[in-house]
PDB file of C-alpha atoms in Angstrom:
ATOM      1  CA  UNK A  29      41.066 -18.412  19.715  1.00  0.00           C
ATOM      2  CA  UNK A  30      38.923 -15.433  21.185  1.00  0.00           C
ATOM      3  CA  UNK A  31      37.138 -15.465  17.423  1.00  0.00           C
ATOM      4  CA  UNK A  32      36.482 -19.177  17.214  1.00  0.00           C
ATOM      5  CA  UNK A  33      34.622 -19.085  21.166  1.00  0.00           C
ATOM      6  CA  UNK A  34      32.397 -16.261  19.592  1.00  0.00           C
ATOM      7  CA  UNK A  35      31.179 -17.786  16.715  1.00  0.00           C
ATOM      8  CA  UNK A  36      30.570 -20.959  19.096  1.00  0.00           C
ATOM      9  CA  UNK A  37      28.938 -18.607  21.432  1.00  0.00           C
ATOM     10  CA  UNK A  38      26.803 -17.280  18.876  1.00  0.00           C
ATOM     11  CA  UNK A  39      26.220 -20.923  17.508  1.00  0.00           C
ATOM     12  CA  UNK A  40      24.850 -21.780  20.451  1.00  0.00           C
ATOM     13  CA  UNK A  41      23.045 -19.123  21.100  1.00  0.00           C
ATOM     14  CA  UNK A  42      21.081 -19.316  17.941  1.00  0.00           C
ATOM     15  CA  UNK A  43      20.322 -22.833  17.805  1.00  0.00           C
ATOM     16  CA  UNK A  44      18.886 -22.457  21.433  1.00  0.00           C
ATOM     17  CA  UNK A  45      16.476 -19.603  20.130  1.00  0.00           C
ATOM     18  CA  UNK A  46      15.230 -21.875  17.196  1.00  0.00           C
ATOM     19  CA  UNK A  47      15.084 -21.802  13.888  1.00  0.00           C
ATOM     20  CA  UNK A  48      13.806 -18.076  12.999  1.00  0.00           C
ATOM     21  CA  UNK A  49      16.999 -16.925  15.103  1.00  0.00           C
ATOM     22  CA  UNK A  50      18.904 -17.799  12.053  1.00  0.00           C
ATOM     23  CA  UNK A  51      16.921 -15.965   9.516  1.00  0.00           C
ATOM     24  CA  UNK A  52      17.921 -12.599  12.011  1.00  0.00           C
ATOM     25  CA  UNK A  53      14.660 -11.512  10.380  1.00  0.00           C
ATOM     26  CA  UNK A  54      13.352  -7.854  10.986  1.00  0.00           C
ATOM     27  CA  UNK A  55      11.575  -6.772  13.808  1.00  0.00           C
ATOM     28  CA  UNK A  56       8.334  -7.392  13.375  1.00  0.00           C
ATOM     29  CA  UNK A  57       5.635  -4.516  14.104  1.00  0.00           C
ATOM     30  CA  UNK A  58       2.915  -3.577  12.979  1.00  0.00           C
ATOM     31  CA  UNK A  59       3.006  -0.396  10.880  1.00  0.00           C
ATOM     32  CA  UNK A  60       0.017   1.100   9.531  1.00  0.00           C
ATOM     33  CA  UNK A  61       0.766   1.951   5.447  1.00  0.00           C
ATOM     34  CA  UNK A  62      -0.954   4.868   3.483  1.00  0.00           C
ATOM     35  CA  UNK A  63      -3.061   7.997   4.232  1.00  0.00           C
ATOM     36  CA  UNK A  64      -4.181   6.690   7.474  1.00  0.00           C
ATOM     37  CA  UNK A  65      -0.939   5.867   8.779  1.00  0.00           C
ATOM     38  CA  UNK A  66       1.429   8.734   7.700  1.00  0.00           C
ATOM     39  CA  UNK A  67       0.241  11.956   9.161  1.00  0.00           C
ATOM     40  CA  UNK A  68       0.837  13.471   5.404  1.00  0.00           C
ATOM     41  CA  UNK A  69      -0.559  10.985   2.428  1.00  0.00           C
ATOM     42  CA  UNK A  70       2.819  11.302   0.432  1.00  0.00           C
ATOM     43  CA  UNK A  71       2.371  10.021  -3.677  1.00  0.00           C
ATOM     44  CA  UNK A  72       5.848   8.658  -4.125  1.00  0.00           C
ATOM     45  CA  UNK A  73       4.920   8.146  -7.116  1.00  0.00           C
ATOM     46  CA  UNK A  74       3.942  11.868  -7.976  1.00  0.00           C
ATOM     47  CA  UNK A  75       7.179  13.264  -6.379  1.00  0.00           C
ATOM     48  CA  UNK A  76      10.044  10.415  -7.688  1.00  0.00           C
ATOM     49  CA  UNK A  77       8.003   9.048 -10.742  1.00  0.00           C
ATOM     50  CA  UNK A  78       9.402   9.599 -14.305  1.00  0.00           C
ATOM     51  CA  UNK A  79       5.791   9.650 -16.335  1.00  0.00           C
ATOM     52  CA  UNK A  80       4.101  12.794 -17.305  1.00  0.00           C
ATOM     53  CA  UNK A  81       2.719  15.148 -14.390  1.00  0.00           C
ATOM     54  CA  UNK A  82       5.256  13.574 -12.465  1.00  0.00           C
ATOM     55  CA  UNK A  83       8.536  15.473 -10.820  1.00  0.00           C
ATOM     56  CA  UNK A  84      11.445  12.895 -11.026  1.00  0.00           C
ATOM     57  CA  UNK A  85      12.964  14.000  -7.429  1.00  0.00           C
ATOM     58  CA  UNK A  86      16.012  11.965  -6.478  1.00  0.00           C
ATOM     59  CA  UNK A  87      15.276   9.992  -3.220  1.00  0.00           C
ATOM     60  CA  UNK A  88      18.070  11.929  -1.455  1.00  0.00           C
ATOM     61  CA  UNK A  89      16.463  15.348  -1.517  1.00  0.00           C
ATOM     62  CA  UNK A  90      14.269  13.904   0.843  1.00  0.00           C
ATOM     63  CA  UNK A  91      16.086  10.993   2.750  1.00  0.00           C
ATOM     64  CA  UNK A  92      18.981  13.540   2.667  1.00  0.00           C
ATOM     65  CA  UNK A  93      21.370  11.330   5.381  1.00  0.00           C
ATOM     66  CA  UNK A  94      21.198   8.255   3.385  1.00  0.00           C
ATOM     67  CA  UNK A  95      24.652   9.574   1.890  1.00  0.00           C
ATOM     68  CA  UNK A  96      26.177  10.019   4.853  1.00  0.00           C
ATOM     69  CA  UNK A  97      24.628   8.322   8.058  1.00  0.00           C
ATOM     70  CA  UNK A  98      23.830   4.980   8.958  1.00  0.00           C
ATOM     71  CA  UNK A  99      19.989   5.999   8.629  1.00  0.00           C
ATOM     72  CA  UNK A 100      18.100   7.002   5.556  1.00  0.00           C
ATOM     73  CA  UNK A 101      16.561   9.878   7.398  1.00  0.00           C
ATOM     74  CA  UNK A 102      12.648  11.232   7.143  1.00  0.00           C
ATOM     75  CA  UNK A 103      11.901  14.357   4.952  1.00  0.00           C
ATOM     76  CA  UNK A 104      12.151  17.235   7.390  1.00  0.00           C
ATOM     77  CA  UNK A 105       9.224  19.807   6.561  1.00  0.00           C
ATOM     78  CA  UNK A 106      11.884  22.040   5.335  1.00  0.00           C
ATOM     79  CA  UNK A 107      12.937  19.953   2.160  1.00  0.00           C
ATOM     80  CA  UNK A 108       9.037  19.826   1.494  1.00  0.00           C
ATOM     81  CA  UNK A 109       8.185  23.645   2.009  1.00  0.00           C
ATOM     82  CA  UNK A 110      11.338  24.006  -0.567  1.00  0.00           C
ATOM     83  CA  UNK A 111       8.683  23.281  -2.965  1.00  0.00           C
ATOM     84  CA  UNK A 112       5.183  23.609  -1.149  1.00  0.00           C
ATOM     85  CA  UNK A 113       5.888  27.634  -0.574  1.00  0.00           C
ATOM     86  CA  UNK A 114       4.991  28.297  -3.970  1.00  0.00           C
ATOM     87  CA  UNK A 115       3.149  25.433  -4.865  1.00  0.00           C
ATOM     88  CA  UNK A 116      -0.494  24.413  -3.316  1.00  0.00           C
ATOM     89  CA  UNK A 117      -1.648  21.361  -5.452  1.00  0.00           C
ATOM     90  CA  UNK A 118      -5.069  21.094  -5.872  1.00  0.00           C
ATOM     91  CA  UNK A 119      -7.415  18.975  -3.952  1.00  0.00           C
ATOM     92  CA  UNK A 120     -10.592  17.011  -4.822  1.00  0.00           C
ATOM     93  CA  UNK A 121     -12.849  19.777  -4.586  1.00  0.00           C
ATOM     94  CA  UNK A 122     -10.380  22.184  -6.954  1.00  0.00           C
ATOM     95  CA  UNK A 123      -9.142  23.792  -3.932  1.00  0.00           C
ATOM     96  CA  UNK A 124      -5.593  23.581  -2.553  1.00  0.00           C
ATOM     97  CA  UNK A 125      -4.494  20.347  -1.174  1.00  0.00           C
ATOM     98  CA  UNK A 126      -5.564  19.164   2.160  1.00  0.00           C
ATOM     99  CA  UNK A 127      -2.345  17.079   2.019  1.00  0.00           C
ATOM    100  CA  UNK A 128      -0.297  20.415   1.130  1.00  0.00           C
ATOM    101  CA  UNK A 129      -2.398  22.279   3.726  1.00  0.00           C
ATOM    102  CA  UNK A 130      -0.947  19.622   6.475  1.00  0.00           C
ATOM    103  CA  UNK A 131       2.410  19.911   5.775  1.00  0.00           C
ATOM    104  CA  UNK A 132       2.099  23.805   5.664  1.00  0.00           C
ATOM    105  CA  UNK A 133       0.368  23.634   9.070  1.00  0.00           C
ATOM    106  CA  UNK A 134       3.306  21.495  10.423  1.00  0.00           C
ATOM    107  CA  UNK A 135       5.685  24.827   9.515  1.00  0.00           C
ATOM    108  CA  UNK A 136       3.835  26.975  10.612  1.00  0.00           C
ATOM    109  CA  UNK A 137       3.873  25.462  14.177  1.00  0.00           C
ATOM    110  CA  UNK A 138       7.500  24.750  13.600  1.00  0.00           C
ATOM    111  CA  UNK A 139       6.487  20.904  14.384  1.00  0.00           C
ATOM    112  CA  UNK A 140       8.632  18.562  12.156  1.00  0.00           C
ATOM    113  CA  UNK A 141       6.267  15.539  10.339  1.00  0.00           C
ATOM    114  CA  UNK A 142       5.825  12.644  12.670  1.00  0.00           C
ATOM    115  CA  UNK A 143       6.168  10.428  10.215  1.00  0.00           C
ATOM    116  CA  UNK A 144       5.745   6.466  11.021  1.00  0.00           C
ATOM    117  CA  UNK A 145       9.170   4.425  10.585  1.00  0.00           C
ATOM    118  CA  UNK A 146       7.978   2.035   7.777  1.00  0.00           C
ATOM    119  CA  UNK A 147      11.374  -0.570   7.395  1.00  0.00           C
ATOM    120  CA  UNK A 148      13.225  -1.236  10.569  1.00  0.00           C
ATOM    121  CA  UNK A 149      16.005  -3.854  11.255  1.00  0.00           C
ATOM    122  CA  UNK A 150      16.364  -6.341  14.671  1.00  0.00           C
ATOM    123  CA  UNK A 151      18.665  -4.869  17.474  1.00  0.00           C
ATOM    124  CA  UNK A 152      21.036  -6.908  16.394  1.00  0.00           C
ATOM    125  CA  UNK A 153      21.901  -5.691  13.221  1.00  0.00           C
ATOM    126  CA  UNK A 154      23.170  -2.221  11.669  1.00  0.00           C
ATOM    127  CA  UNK A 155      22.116  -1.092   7.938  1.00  0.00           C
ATOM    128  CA  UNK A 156      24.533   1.722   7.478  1.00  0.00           C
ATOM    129  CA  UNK A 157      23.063   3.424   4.664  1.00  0.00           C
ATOM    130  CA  UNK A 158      25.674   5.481   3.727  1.00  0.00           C
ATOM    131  CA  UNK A 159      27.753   2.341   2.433  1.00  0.00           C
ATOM    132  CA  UNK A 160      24.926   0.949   0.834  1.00  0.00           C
ATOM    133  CA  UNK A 161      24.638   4.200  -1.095  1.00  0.00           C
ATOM    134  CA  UNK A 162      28.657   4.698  -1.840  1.00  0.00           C
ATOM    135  CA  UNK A 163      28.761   1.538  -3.033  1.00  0.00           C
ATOM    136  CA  UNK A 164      26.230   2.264  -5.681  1.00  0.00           C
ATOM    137  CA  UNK A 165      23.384  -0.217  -4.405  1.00  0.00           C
ATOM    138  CA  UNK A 166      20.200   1.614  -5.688  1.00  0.00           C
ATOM    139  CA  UNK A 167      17.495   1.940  -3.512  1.00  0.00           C
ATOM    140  CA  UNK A 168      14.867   0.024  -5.031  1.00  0.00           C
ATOM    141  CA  UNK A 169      17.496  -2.876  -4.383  1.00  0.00           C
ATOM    142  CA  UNK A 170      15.679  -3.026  -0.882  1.00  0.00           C
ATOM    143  CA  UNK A 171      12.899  -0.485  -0.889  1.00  0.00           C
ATOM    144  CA  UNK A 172      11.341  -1.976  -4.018  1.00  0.00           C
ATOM    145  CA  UNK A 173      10.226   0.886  -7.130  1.00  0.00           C
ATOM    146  CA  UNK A 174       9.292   3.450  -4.323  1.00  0.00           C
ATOM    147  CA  UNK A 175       8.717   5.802  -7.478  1.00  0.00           C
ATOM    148  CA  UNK A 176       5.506   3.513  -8.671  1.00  0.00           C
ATOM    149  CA  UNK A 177       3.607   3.593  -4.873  1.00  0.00           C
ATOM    150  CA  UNK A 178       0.847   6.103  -4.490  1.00  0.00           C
ATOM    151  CA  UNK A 179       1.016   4.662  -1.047  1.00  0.00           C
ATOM    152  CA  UNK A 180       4.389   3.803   0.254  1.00  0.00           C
ATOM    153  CA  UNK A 181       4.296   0.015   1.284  1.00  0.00           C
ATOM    154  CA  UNK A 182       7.178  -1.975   2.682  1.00  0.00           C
ATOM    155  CA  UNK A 183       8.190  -4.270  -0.406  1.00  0.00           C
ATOM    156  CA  UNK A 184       8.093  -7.842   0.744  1.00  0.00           C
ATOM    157  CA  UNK A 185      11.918  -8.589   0.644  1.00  0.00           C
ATOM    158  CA  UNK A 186      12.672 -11.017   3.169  1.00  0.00           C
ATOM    159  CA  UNK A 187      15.030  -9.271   5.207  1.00  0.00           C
ATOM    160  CA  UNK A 188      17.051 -11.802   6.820  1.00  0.00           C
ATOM    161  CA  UNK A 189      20.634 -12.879   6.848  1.00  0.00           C
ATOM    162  CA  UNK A 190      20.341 -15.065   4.224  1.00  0.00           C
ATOM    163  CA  UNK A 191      18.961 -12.348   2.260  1.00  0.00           C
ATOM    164  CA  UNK A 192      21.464  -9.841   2.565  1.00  0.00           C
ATOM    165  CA  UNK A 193      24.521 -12.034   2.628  1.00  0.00           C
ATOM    166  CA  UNK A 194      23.029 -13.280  -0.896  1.00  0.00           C
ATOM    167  CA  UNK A 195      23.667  -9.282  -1.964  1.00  0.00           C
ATOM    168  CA  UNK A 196      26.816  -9.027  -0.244  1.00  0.00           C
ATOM    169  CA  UNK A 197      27.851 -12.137  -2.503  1.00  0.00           C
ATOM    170  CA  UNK A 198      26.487 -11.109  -5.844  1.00  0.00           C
ATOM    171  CA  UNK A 199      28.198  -7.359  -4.914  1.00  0.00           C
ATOM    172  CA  UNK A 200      31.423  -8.495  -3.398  1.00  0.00           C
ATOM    173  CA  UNK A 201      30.711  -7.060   0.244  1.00  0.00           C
ATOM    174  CA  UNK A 202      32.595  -8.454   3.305  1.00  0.00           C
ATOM    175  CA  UNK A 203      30.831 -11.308   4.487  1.00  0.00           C
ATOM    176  CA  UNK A 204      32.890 -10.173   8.125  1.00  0.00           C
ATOM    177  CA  UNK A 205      30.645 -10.605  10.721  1.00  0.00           C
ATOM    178  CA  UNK A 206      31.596  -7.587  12.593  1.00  0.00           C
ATOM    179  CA  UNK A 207      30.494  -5.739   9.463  1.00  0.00           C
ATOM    180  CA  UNK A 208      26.460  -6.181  10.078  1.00  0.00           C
ATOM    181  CA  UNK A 209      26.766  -6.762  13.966  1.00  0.00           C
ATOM    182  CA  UNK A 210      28.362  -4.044  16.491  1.00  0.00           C
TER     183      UNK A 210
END
């Protein structure tokens, strides 16, 4: 009895908000893409690409609690200076990278990379990542092919109920409500 008054409840309460209320679409902000809105201009494409000159890195060396956490996590300057200790790239003018430079100036300070959130879900919804990942849905599923963007973009999946219960179908995943919303 207690289920069917919350799904009447929740019924109601999305038919009174209108039509986008059922799409539960994404939050919508505005989030600058590219070298002038990351604080490091980060070539996906260099780092996870699998053509020549290009490094093949897994996405979870960087997003390291997408295995285990509900969120994907941002590259702490650590997992870059893994690399960047040794290696200085080479800027436009044949000098190390500017780009490199940044990230080494963020360790020296001990500052972690403020990097700008570029997917984020409504308050009313949880994305725990590290189901997504055991159950062997690829990243690109959502993210789009991450290892082709120079500049990361946010693929323009739809990101709605609809949407994901569509995946959740096609994969077999509990359509529960409870599952998506607590």
């Amino acid at each position: 009895m207690a289920v069917v008054a919350v799904a009447l409840v929740t019924v109601a309460f999305v038919q009174a908000r209108g039509d986008d209320a059922a799409t539960s679409d994404i939050a919508q902000q505005e989030v600058e893409y590219g070298p002038e809105g990351q604080p490091v201009a980060f070539p996906h494409n260099v780092h996870a690409g699998a053509g020549e000159g290009q490094y093949q890195i897994d996405c979870m060396y960087c997003h390291f609690s997408a295995e285990r956490s509900p969120s994907a996590g941002l590259p702490a300057v650590a997992s870059c200076m893994g690399c960047h200790s040794v290696i200085r790239g080479e800027g436009p003018e044949g000098g190390p990278s500017p780009e490199i430079d940044k990230v080494r100036g963020f360790w020296d300070r001990q500052e972690p990379i403020p990097w700008n959130r570029i997917y984020r879900v409504a308050d009313h919804v949880q994305f725990p990542h590290m189901r997504h990942i055991s159950a062997g849905v690829d990243c690109t599923a959502c993210h789009g092919q991450v290892q082709e963007m120079g500049v990361i973009q946010r693929v323009e999946q739809p990101l709605t109920m609809g949407w994901c219960l569509t995946c959740h179908l096609e994969m077999g995943a509990s359509r529960d409500c409870t599952v998506c919303h607590y």
